[in-house]
Amino acid sequence: MAKALITGITGQDGSYLAELLLEKGYEVWGMVRRASTESYERLEHLRDRLNFVQGDLLDQPSLTAALQAAEPDEVYNLAAQSFVPTSWSQPVLTAEFTAVGVTRLLEAIRQVNPAIRVYQASSSEMYGQVRETPQTELTPLYPRSPYGVAKCYGHYITVNYRESYGMHCSSGILFNHESPRRGLEFVTRKVTDGVARIKLGLAHELRLGNLDAKRDWGFAGDYVKAMWLMLQQDEPDDYVVATGETHTVERLVNLAFARVGLDPKDYVVLDERFVRPAEVDLLVGDPAKAKSILGWEPEVDFEGLVNMMVDADVERLEAAKR
């Protein structure tokens, strides 16, 4: 039985990846930080099938201990401070987790068992002020946030460990990927939750920032399949994982309100507080390499994704109301 260790298992991607690996017959370990309150909300339906070990990207000895306990064949590093606005208010902490934390983990793996296959979660935010459209694995990076800068470090240190030590380290440059399990602070979920609240009479407006910002949005459940496929290849490499399509925040809003039969003009309020200090205007990925080498294809389209998220939020809030 193959064994995998997932950092960041309690997050959106971690929960979908854990489901996928369990389906494939893996023994799945999740690394969690010690906290006074444990948050396993996204994993409740899986908890009795998972193994947990404590560890922290800020503390290398804990990573070594976690690897020794789990003895994984594969490690998926999904842990990070991943909310872009927070990276402006906590840039040093973001660097410690999202940049240096990757080095701590890679070094622990190198010392415990360098044969472990490693997946590093890179990000389209590394492209920032884009140098070309669409973005490929070879597009120059120009990050526009402390988070994007930290992800660039994590990406290149992974490349360095691959090339310097011959380790099987691959990075997925994932473009925005969403789901009903997305955190409420992210714009897609903020919109679908807000729309559901308005529909159920729990709210009367939805405050948003830049409606013209464009993103390449896909379904997280599709994207974790690409992560797994990368670690099944004979040779490690880096891959853009994206839909190749771009949509504005305004289109997201329109689709979400249409799903519940309401007009967004009656409820959306533009609020300067939600505009980024440095906006990333157009991110759209070219997934040709992932499609040709990994055989990966996204299955859920943008409208299907928005509908799925709105429906889930309406159902959740209705249940809470009852």
mmCIF file of C-alpha atoms in Angstrom:
data_model
loop_
_atom_site.group_PDB
_atom_site.id
_atom_site.type_symbol
_atom_site.label_atom_id
_atom_site.label_comp_id
_atom_site.label_asym_id
_atom_site.label_seq_id
_atom_site.Cartn_x
_atom_site.Cartn_y
_atom_site.Cartn_z
ATOM 1 C CA MET A 1 0.000 0.000 0.000
ATOM 2 C CA ALA A 2 1.422 3.380 -1.017
ATOM 3 C CA LYS A 3 1.658 5.983 1.735
ATOM 4 C CA ALA A 4 1.252 9.735 1.337
ATOM 5 C CA LEU A 5 1.760 12.631 3.733
ATOM 6 C CA ILE A 6 -0.228 15.821 3.039
ATOM 7 C CA THR A 7 0.700 19.116 4.678
ATOM 8 C CA GLY A 8 -2.231 21.508 4.763
ATOM 9 C CA ILE A 9 -4.642 18.560 4.768
ATOM 10 C CA THR A 10 -7.366 20.547 6.575
ATOM 11 C CA GLY A 11 -7.582 23.053 3.695
ATOM 12 C CA GLN A 12 -9.673 22.905 0.536
ATOM 13 C CA ASP A 13 -7.068 21.147 -1.627
ATOM 14 C CA GLY A 14 -5.940 18.869 1.178
ATOM 15 C CA SER A 15 -9.445 17.506 1.682
ATOM 16 C CA TYR A 16 -10.008 16.795 -2.021
ATOM 17 C CA LEU A 17 -6.542 15.250 -2.364
ATOM 18 C CA ALA A 18 -7.129 13.039 0.691
ATOM 19 C CA GLU A 19 -10.372 11.793 -0.899
ATOM 20 C CA LEU A 20 -8.609 11.037 -4.175
ATOM 21 C CA LEU A 21 -5.715 9.169 -2.553
ATOM 22 C CA LEU A 22 -8.048 7.104 -0.349
ATOM 23 C CA GLU A 23 -10.001 6.134 -3.483
ATOM 24 C CA LYS A 24 -6.712 4.964 -4.997
ATOM 25 C CA GLY A 25 -5.951 2.774 -2.005
ATOM 26 C CA TYR A 26 -3.331 4.917 -0.270
ATOM 27 C CA GLU A 27 -2.647 5.063 3.439
ATOM 28 C CA VAL A 28 -3.075 8.811 3.972
ATOM 29 C CA TRP A 29 -1.343 10.860 6.652
ATOM 30 C CA GLY A 30 -2.120 14.486 7.336
ATOM 31 C CA MET A 31 0.292 16.874 8.999
ATOM 32 C CA VAL A 32 -1.480 19.328 11.297
ATOM 33 C CA ARG A 33 -0.244 22.165 13.466
ATOM 34 C CA ARG A 34 -0.779 22.052 17.199
ATOM 35 C CA ALA A 35 -3.698 24.367 17.988
ATOM 36 C CA SER A 36 -5.996 24.944 20.936
ATOM 37 C CA THR A 37 -8.987 24.435 18.652
ATOM 38 C CA GLU A 38 -8.835 21.824 15.911
ATOM 39 C CA SER A 39 -10.567 22.547 12.598
ATOM 40 C CA TYR A 40 -11.326 19.376 10.661
ATOM 41 C CA GLU A 41 -14.574 20.627 9.125
ATOM 42 C CA ARG A 42 -13.590 19.699 5.547
ATOM 43 C CA LEU A 43 -12.420 16.245 6.658
ATOM 44 C CA GLU A 44 -15.229 15.119 8.962
ATOM 45 C CA HIS A 45 -16.494 12.554 6.428
ATOM 46 C CA LEU A 46 -12.960 11.070 6.143
ATOM 47 C CA ARG A 47 -11.520 11.369 9.661
ATOM 48 C CA ASP A 48 -11.798 7.715 10.627
ATOM 49 C CA ARG A 49 -9.830 6.737 7.489
ATOM 50 C CA LEU A 50 -6.947 9.195 7.992
ATOM 51 C CA ASN A 51 -3.836 9.254 10.168
ATOM 52 C CA PHE A 52 -2.665 12.532 11.690
ATOM 53 C CA VAL A 53 0.756 13.660 12.829
ATOM 54 C CA GLN A 54 1.757 17.001 14.313
ATOM 55 C CA GLY A 55 4.212 19.203 12.484
ATOM 56 C CA ASP A 56 4.848 22.828 11.615
ATOM 57 C CA LEU A 57 6.601 24.399 8.626
ATOM 58 C CA LEU A 58 8.206 26.866 11.049
ATOM 59 C CA ASP A 59 9.903 24.036 12.972
ATOM 60 C CA GLN A 60 12.197 21.672 11.072
ATOM 61 C CA PRO A 61 12.623 19.036 13.822
ATOM 62 C CA SER A 62 8.837 18.564 13.869
ATOM 63 C CA LEU A 63 8.917 17.946 10.102
ATOM 64 C CA THR A 64 11.644 15.330 10.530
ATOM 65 C CA ALA A 65 9.587 13.620 13.238
ATOM 66 C CA ALA A 66 6.451 13.677 11.070
ATOM 67 C CA LEU A 67 8.313 12.051 8.168
ATOM 68 C CA GLN A 68 9.753 9.386 10.456
ATOM 69 C CA ALA A 69 6.293 8.622 11.858
ATOM 70 C CA ALA A 70 4.440 8.471 8.520
ATOM 71 C CA GLU A 71 7.235 6.915 6.381
ATOM 72 C CA PRO A 72 5.553 8.246 3.202
ATOM 73 C CA ASP A 73 6.329 7.373 -0.417
ATOM 74 C CA GLU A 74 4.896 10.736 -1.480
ATOM 75 C CA VAL A 75 4.680 14.146 0.214
ATOM 76 C CA TYR A 76 2.257 16.826 -0.972
ATOM 77 C CA ASN A 77 3.165 20.241 0.418
ATOM 78 C CA LEU A 78 -0.077 22.227 0.379
ATOM 79 C CA ALA A 79 0.528 24.135 3.622
ATOM 80 C CA ALA A 80 1.082 27.897 3.335
ATOM 81 C CA GLN A 81 -0.191 31.269 4.396
ATOM 82 C CA SER A 82 -2.214 31.427 1.197
ATOM 83 C CA PHE A 83 -4.518 34.444 1.456
ATOM 84 C CA VAL A 84 -3.026 37.260 -0.642
ATOM 85 C CA PRO A 85 -4.475 40.226 1.369
ATOM 86 C CA THR A 86 -3.049 38.763 4.603
ATOM 87 C CA SER A 87 0.377 38.659 2.985
ATOM 88 C CA TRP A 88 0.332 42.461 2.925
ATOM 89 C CA SER A 89 -0.427 42.746 6.653
ATOM 90 C CA GLN A 90 1.843 39.813 7.640
ATOM 91 C CA PRO A 91 4.604 39.707 5.004
ATOM 92 C CA VAL A 92 7.303 38.220 7.244
ATOM 93 C CA LEU A 93 5.083 35.410 8.543
ATOM 94 C CA THR A 94 3.994 34.708 4.953
ATOM 95 C CA ALA A 95 7.667 34.407 3.957
ATOM 96 C CA GLU A 96 8.397 32.053 6.861
ATOM 97 C CA PHE A 97 5.572 29.648 5.970
ATOM 98 C CA THR A 98 5.283 29.963 2.219
ATOM 99 C CA ALA A 99 8.969 30.422 1.296
ATOM 100 C CA VAL A 100 11.402 29.241 3.984
ATOM 101 C CA GLY A 101 8.951 26.562 5.151
ATOM 102 C CA VAL A 102 9.394 24.798 1.805
ATOM 103 C CA THR A 103 13.164 24.656 2.382
ATOM 104 C CA ARG A 104 12.690 23.233 5.871
ATOM 105 C CA LEU A 105 10.445 20.496 4.478
ATOM 106 C CA LEU A 106 12.715 19.648 1.529
ATOM 107 C CA GLU A 107 15.765 19.512 3.789
ATOM 108 C CA ALA A 108 13.935 17.237 6.236
ATOM 109 C CA ILE A 109 12.945 14.931 3.355
ATOM 110 C CA ARG A 110 16.513 14.926 2.016
ATOM 111 C CA GLN A 111 17.823 13.861 5.416
ATOM 112 C CA VAL A 112 15.121 11.295 6.265
ATOM 113 C CA ASN A 113 14.583 9.674 2.842
ATOM 114 C CA PRO A 114 15.563 11.485 -0.387
ATOM 115 C CA ALA A 115 13.685 8.861 -2.427
ATOM 116 C CA ILE A 116 10.342 10.328 -1.285
ATOM 117 C CA ARG A 117 8.474 11.952 -4.190
ATOM 118 C CA VAL A 118 7.525 15.565 -3.481
ATOM 119 C CA TYR A 119 4.757 17.795 -4.794
ATOM 120 C CA GLN A 120 5.128 21.536 -4.183
ATOM 121 C CA ALA A 121 2.095 23.799 -4.544
ATOM 122 C CA SER A 122 3.259 26.715 -6.666
ATOM 123 C CA SER A 123 0.852 29.462 -7.719
ATOM 124 C CA SER A 124 -0.222 31.594 -10.669
ATOM 125 C CA GLU A 125 0.277 34.578 -8.344
ATOM 126 C CA MET A 126 3.995 34.181 -9.160
ATOM 127 C CA TYR A 127 3.267 35.668 -12.608
ATOM 128 C CA GLY A 128 1.746 38.830 -11.124
ATOM 129 C CA GLN A 129 2.250 41.623 -13.667
ATOM 130 C CA VAL A 130 2.241 39.150 -16.514
ATOM 131 C CA ARG A 131 4.984 39.182 -19.145
ATOM 132 C CA GLU A 132 2.949 37.191 -21.694
ATOM 133 C CA THR A 133 -0.529 35.756 -22.121
ATOM 134 C CA PRO A 134 -1.356 32.931 -21.678
ATOM 135 C CA GLN A 135 1.203 31.967 -19.044
ATOM 136 C CA THR A 136 3.281 28.795 -19.468
ATOM 137 C CA GLU A 137 5.932 27.010 -17.402
ATOM 138 C CA LEU A 138 8.561 29.256 -19.070
ATOM 139 C CA THR A 139 6.829 32.639 -18.620
ATOM 140 C CA PRO A 140 9.043 35.049 -16.584
ATOM 141 C CA LEU A 141 7.792 35.651 -13.044
ATOM 142 C CA TYR A 142 6.846 39.129 -11.761
ATOM 143 C CA PRO A 143 4.989 38.690 -8.446
ATOM 144 C CA ARG A 144 2.832 41.564 -7.174
ATOM 145 C CA SER A 145 2.305 40.591 -3.534
ATOM 146 C CA PRO A 146 4.373 39.239 -0.630
ATOM 147 C CA TYR A 147 2.515 35.955 -1.148
ATOM 148 C CA GLY A 148 3.528 35.822 -4.815
ATOM 149 C CA VAL A 149 7.150 36.598 -3.915
ATOM 150 C CA ALA A 150 7.170 33.858 -1.266
ATOM 151 C CA LYS A 151 5.710 31.355 -3.738
ATOM 152 C CA CYS A 152 8.506 32.204 -6.220
ATOM 153 C CA TYR A 153 11.079 31.275 -3.570
ATOM 154 C CA GLY A 154 9.248 28.032 -2.752
ATOM 155 C CA HIS A 155 9.062 27.195 -6.447
ATOM 156 C CA TYR A 156 12.730 27.740 -7.203
ATOM 157 C CA ILE A 157 14.045 26.059 -4.058
ATOM 158 C CA THR A 158 12.059 22.993 -5.174
ATOM 159 C CA VAL A 159 13.735 23.167 -8.595
ATOM 160 C CA ASN A 160 17.108 23.472 -6.824
ATOM 161 C CA TYR A 161 16.581 20.355 -4.697
ATOM 162 C CA ARG A 162 15.498 18.444 -7.812
ATOM 163 C CA GLU A 163 18.547 19.494 -9.815
ATOM 164 C CA SER A 164 21.134 19.488 -6.989
ATOM 165 C CA TYR A 165 20.185 16.276 -5.195
ATOM 166 C CA GLY A 166 18.352 14.312 -7.896
ATOM 167 C CA MET A 167 15.176 14.269 -5.819
ATOM 168 C CA HIS A 168 11.781 13.597 -7.436
ATOM 169 C CA CYS A 169 10.368 17.090 -6.778
ATOM 170 C CA SER A 170 7.585 18.489 -8.974
ATOM 171 C CA SER A 171 5.724 21.789 -8.768
ATOM 172 C CA GLY A 172 2.184 22.459 -9.906
ATOM 173 C CA ILE A 173 1.717 26.087 -10.935
ATOM 174 C CA LEU A 174 -1.963 26.092 -10.097
ATOM 175 C CA PHE A 175 -4.237 28.849 -11.266
ATOM 176 C CA ASN A 176 -7.249 29.769 -9.128
ATOM 177 C CA HIS A 177 -9.208 26.700 -8.138
ATOM 178 C CA GLU A 178 -12.410 26.874 -6.146
ATOM 179 C CA SER A 179 -15.104 24.684 -4.602
ATOM 180 C CA PRO A 180 -17.796 24.674 -1.910
ATOM 181 C CA ARG A 181 -14.887 24.048 0.518
ATOM 182 C CA ARG A 182 -13.085 27.281 -0.399
ATOM 183 C CA GLY A 183 -12.483 29.642 2.518
ATOM 184 C CA LEU A 184 -15.051 32.407 2.960
ATOM 185 C CA GLU A 185 -12.317 35.054 2.617
ATOM 186 C CA PHE A 186 -11.712 34.215 -1.077
ATOM 187 C CA VAL A 187 -13.696 36.201 -3.630
ATOM 188 C CA THR A 188 -15.496 33.257 -5.267
ATOM 189 C CA ARG A 189 -16.767 31.939 -1.954
ATOM 190 C CA LYS A 190 -17.460 35.445 -0.665
ATOM 191 C CA VAL A 191 -19.727 35.908 -3.692
ATOM 192 C CA THR A 192 -21.534 32.556 -3.524
ATOM 193 C CA ASP A 193 -22.016 32.769 0.257
ATOM 194 C CA GLY A 194 -23.192 36.382 -0.072
ATOM 195 C CA VAL A 195 -25.652 35.501 -2.814
ATOM 196 C CA ALA A 196 -27.027 32.612 -0.753
ATOM 197 C CA ARG A 197 -27.467 34.896 2.259
ATOM 198 C CA ILE A 198 -29.288 37.509 0.176
ATOM 199 C CA LYS A 199 -31.540 34.832 -1.337
ATOM 200 C CA LEU A 200 -32.475 33.551 2.143
ATOM 201 C CA GLY A 201 -33.017 37.053 3.576
ATOM 202 C CA LEU A 202 -29.934 36.868 5.822
ATOM 203 C CA ALA A 203 -28.153 39.777 4.079
ATOM 204 C CA HIS A 204 -29.140 42.732 1.894
ATOM 205 C CA GLU A 205 -25.937 43.661 0.058
ATOM 206 C CA LEU A 206 -22.652 42.248 -1.217
ATOM 207 C CA ARG A 207 -19.567 44.486 -0.943
ATOM 208 C CA LEU A 208 -16.803 43.864 -3.489
ATOM 209 C CA GLY A 209 -13.649 45.494 -4.856
ATOM 210 C CA ASN A 210 -12.392 45.316 -8.451
ATOM 211 C CA LEU A 211 -15.090 43.708 -10.641
ATOM 212 C CA ASP A 212 -12.850 43.932 -13.733
ATOM 213 C CA ALA A 213 -10.097 41.653 -12.350
ATOM 214 C CA LYS A 214 -9.832 38.515 -14.481
ATOM 215 C CA ARG A 215 -8.899 35.037 -13.326
ATOM 216 C CA ASP A 216 -8.591 31.546 -14.718
ATOM 217 C CA TRP A 217 -10.896 29.656 -12.315
ATOM 218 C CA GLY A 218 -11.230 25.883 -12.137
ATOM 219 C CA PHE A 219 -12.617 23.224 -9.780
ATOM 220 C CA ALA A 220 -10.290 22.135 -6.955
ATOM 221 C CA GLY A 221 -11.442 18.527 -7.272
ATOM 222 C CA ASP A 222 -10.082 18.470 -10.833
ATOM 223 C CA TYR A 223 -6.796 20.120 -9.882
ATOM 224 C CA VAL A 224 -5.774 17.636 -7.180
ATOM 225 C CA LYS A 225 -5.820 14.906 -9.862
ATOM 226 C CA ALA A 226 -3.024 16.797 -11.620
ATOM 227 C CA MET A 227 -1.014 16.839 -8.376
ATOM 228 C CA TRP A 228 -1.236 13.062 -8.087
ATOM 229 C CA LEU A 229 -0.408 12.523 -11.772
ATOM 230 C CA MET A 230 2.811 14.557 -11.421
ATOM 231 C CA LEU A 231 4.164 12.163 -8.813
ATOM 232 C CA GLN A 232 3.370 9.120 -10.977
ATOM 233 C CA GLN A 233 5.732 10.266 -13.753
ATOM 234 C CA ASP A 234 9.190 8.750 -14.188
ATOM 235 C CA GLU A 235 10.745 12.217 -14.340
ATOM 236 C CA PRO A 236 9.849 15.146 -12.047
ATOM 237 C CA ASP A 237 8.925 18.462 -13.671
ATOM 238 C CA ASP A 238 6.837 21.631 -13.333
ATOM 239 C CA TYR A 239 3.350 21.987 -14.799
ATOM 240 C CA VAL A 240 0.824 24.777 -15.263
ATOM 241 C CA VAL A 241 -2.597 23.554 -14.119
ATOM 242 C CA ALA A 242 -5.359 25.793 -15.465
ATOM 243 C CA THR A 243 -8.466 25.838 -17.642
ATOM 244 C CA GLY A 244 -7.028 28.206 -20.256
ATOM 245 C CA GLU A 245 -10.148 30.374 -19.936
ATOM 246 C CA THR A 246 -10.491 33.693 -18.145
ATOM 247 C CA HIS A 247 -13.510 35.283 -16.474
ATOM 248 C CA THR A 248 -14.056 38.592 -14.696
ATOM 249 C CA VAL A 249 -15.260 38.928 -11.125
ATOM 250 C CA GLU A 250 -18.315 40.619 -12.656
ATOM 251 C CA ARG A 251 -19.166 37.457 -14.646
ATOM 252 C CA LEU A 252 -18.760 35.408 -11.470
ATOM 253 C CA VAL A 253 -21.218 37.750 -9.727
ATOM 254 C CA ASN A 254 -23.717 37.658 -12.595
ATOM 255 C CA LEU A 255 -23.725 33.844 -12.771
ATOM 256 C CA ALA A 256 -24.117 33.504 -9.006
ATOM 257 C CA PHE A 257 -27.088 35.873 -8.816
ATOM 258 C CA ALA A 258 -28.663 34.280 -11.903
ATOM 259 C CA ARG A 259 -28.538 30.906 -10.141
ATOM 260 C CA VAL A 260 -30.950 32.202 -7.473
ATOM 261 C CA GLY A 261 -33.013 34.372 -9.830
ATOM 262 C CA LEU A 262 -31.859 37.791 -8.561
ATOM 263 C CA ASP A 263 -30.429 40.909 -10.246
ATOM 264 C CA PRO A 264 -26.924 41.814 -8.950
ATOM 265 C CA LYS A 265 -27.539 45.521 -9.659
ATOM 266 C CA ASP A 266 -29.914 45.531 -6.698
ATOM 267 C CA TYR A 267 -27.383 44.188 -4.202
ATOM 268 C CA VAL A 268 -23.726 44.717 -5.204
ATOM 269 C CA VAL A 269 -21.877 47.651 -3.590
ATOM 270 C CA LEU A 270 -18.352 48.619 -4.709
ATOM 271 C CA ASP A 271 -16.037 49.160 -1.739
ATOM 272 C CA GLU A 272 -12.513 50.608 -2.086
ATOM 273 C CA ARG A 273 -11.366 48.662 0.990
ATOM 274 C CA PHE A 274 -11.369 45.459 -1.058
ATOM 275 C CA VAL A 275 -9.102 46.734 -3.852
ATOM 276 C CA ARG A 276 -5.540 45.328 -3.638
ATOM 277 C CA PRO A 277 -2.536 47.689 -3.268
ATOM 278 C CA ALA A 278 -1.133 46.140 -6.488
ATOM 279 C CA GLU A 279 -3.690 44.338 -8.605
ATOM 280 C CA VAL A 280 -3.016 41.300 -10.751
ATOM 281 C CA ASP A 281 -5.173 42.117 -13.745
ATOM 282 C CA LEU A 282 -5.070 39.117 -16.085
ATOM 283 C CA LEU A 283 -4.060 35.589 -15.204
ATOM 284 C CA VAL A 284 -4.798 32.848 -17.731
ATOM 285 C CA GLY A 285 -2.799 29.629 -17.880
ATOM 286 C CA ASP A 286 -1.782 27.389 -20.767
ATOM 287 C CA PRO A 287 -2.255 23.799 -19.537
ATOM 288 C CA ALA A 288 -0.972 22.215 -22.797
ATOM 289 C CA LYS A 289 1.982 20.492 -21.095
ATOM 290 C CA ALA A 290 -0.163 19.007 -18.314
ATOM 291 C CA LYS A 291 -2.664 17.784 -20.891
ATOM 292 C CA SER A 292 -0.084 16.209 -23.202
ATOM 293 C CA ILE A 293 2.297 14.652 -20.635
ATOM 294 C CA LEU A 294 -0.005 13.945 -17.677
ATOM 295 C CA GLY A 295 -3.152 13.284 -19.699
ATOM 296 C CA TRP A 296 -4.961 15.702 -17.408
ATOM 297 C CA GLU A 297 -8.248 17.407 -18.360
ATOM 298 C CA PRO A 298 -10.498 19.672 -16.254
ATOM 299 C CA GLU A 299 -14.038 18.250 -16.063
ATOM 300 C CA VAL A 300 -16.091 21.027 -14.392
ATOM 301 C CA ASP A 301 -16.612 24.236 -16.401
ATOM 302 C CA PHE A 302 -16.877 27.728 -14.898
ATOM 303 C CA GLU A 303 -20.668 27.975 -14.887
ATOM 304 C CA GLY A 304 -20.930 24.477 -13.403
ATOM 305 C CA LEU A 305 -18.453 25.473 -10.698
ATOM 306 C CA VAL A 306 -20.353 28.646 -9.741
ATOM 307 C CA ASN A 307 -23.673 26.778 -9.691
ATOM 308 C CA MET A 308 -22.165 24.016 -7.520
ATOM 309 C CA MET A 309 -20.879 26.582 -5.025
ATOM 310 C CA VAL A 310 -24.089 28.632 -4.863
ATOM 311 C CA ASP A 311 -26.197 25.495 -4.405
ATOM 312 C CA ALA A 312 -23.923 24.239 -1.603
ATOM 313 C CA ASP A 313 -24.039 27.586 0.223
ATOM 314 C CA VAL A 314 -27.829 27.826 -0.058
ATOM 315 C CA GLU A 315 -28.153 24.264 1.268
ATOM 316 C CA ARG A 316 -25.716 24.924 4.141
ATOM 317 C CA LEU A 317 -27.424 28.152 5.232
ATOM 318 C CA GLU A 318 -30.909 26.630 4.930
ATOM 319 C CA ALA A 319 -29.802 23.764 7.192
ATOM 320 C CA ALA A 320 -28.358 26.239 9.709
ATOM 321 C CA LYS A 321 -31.600 28.225 9.607
ATOM 322 C CA ARG A 322 -33.616 25.101 10.382
#
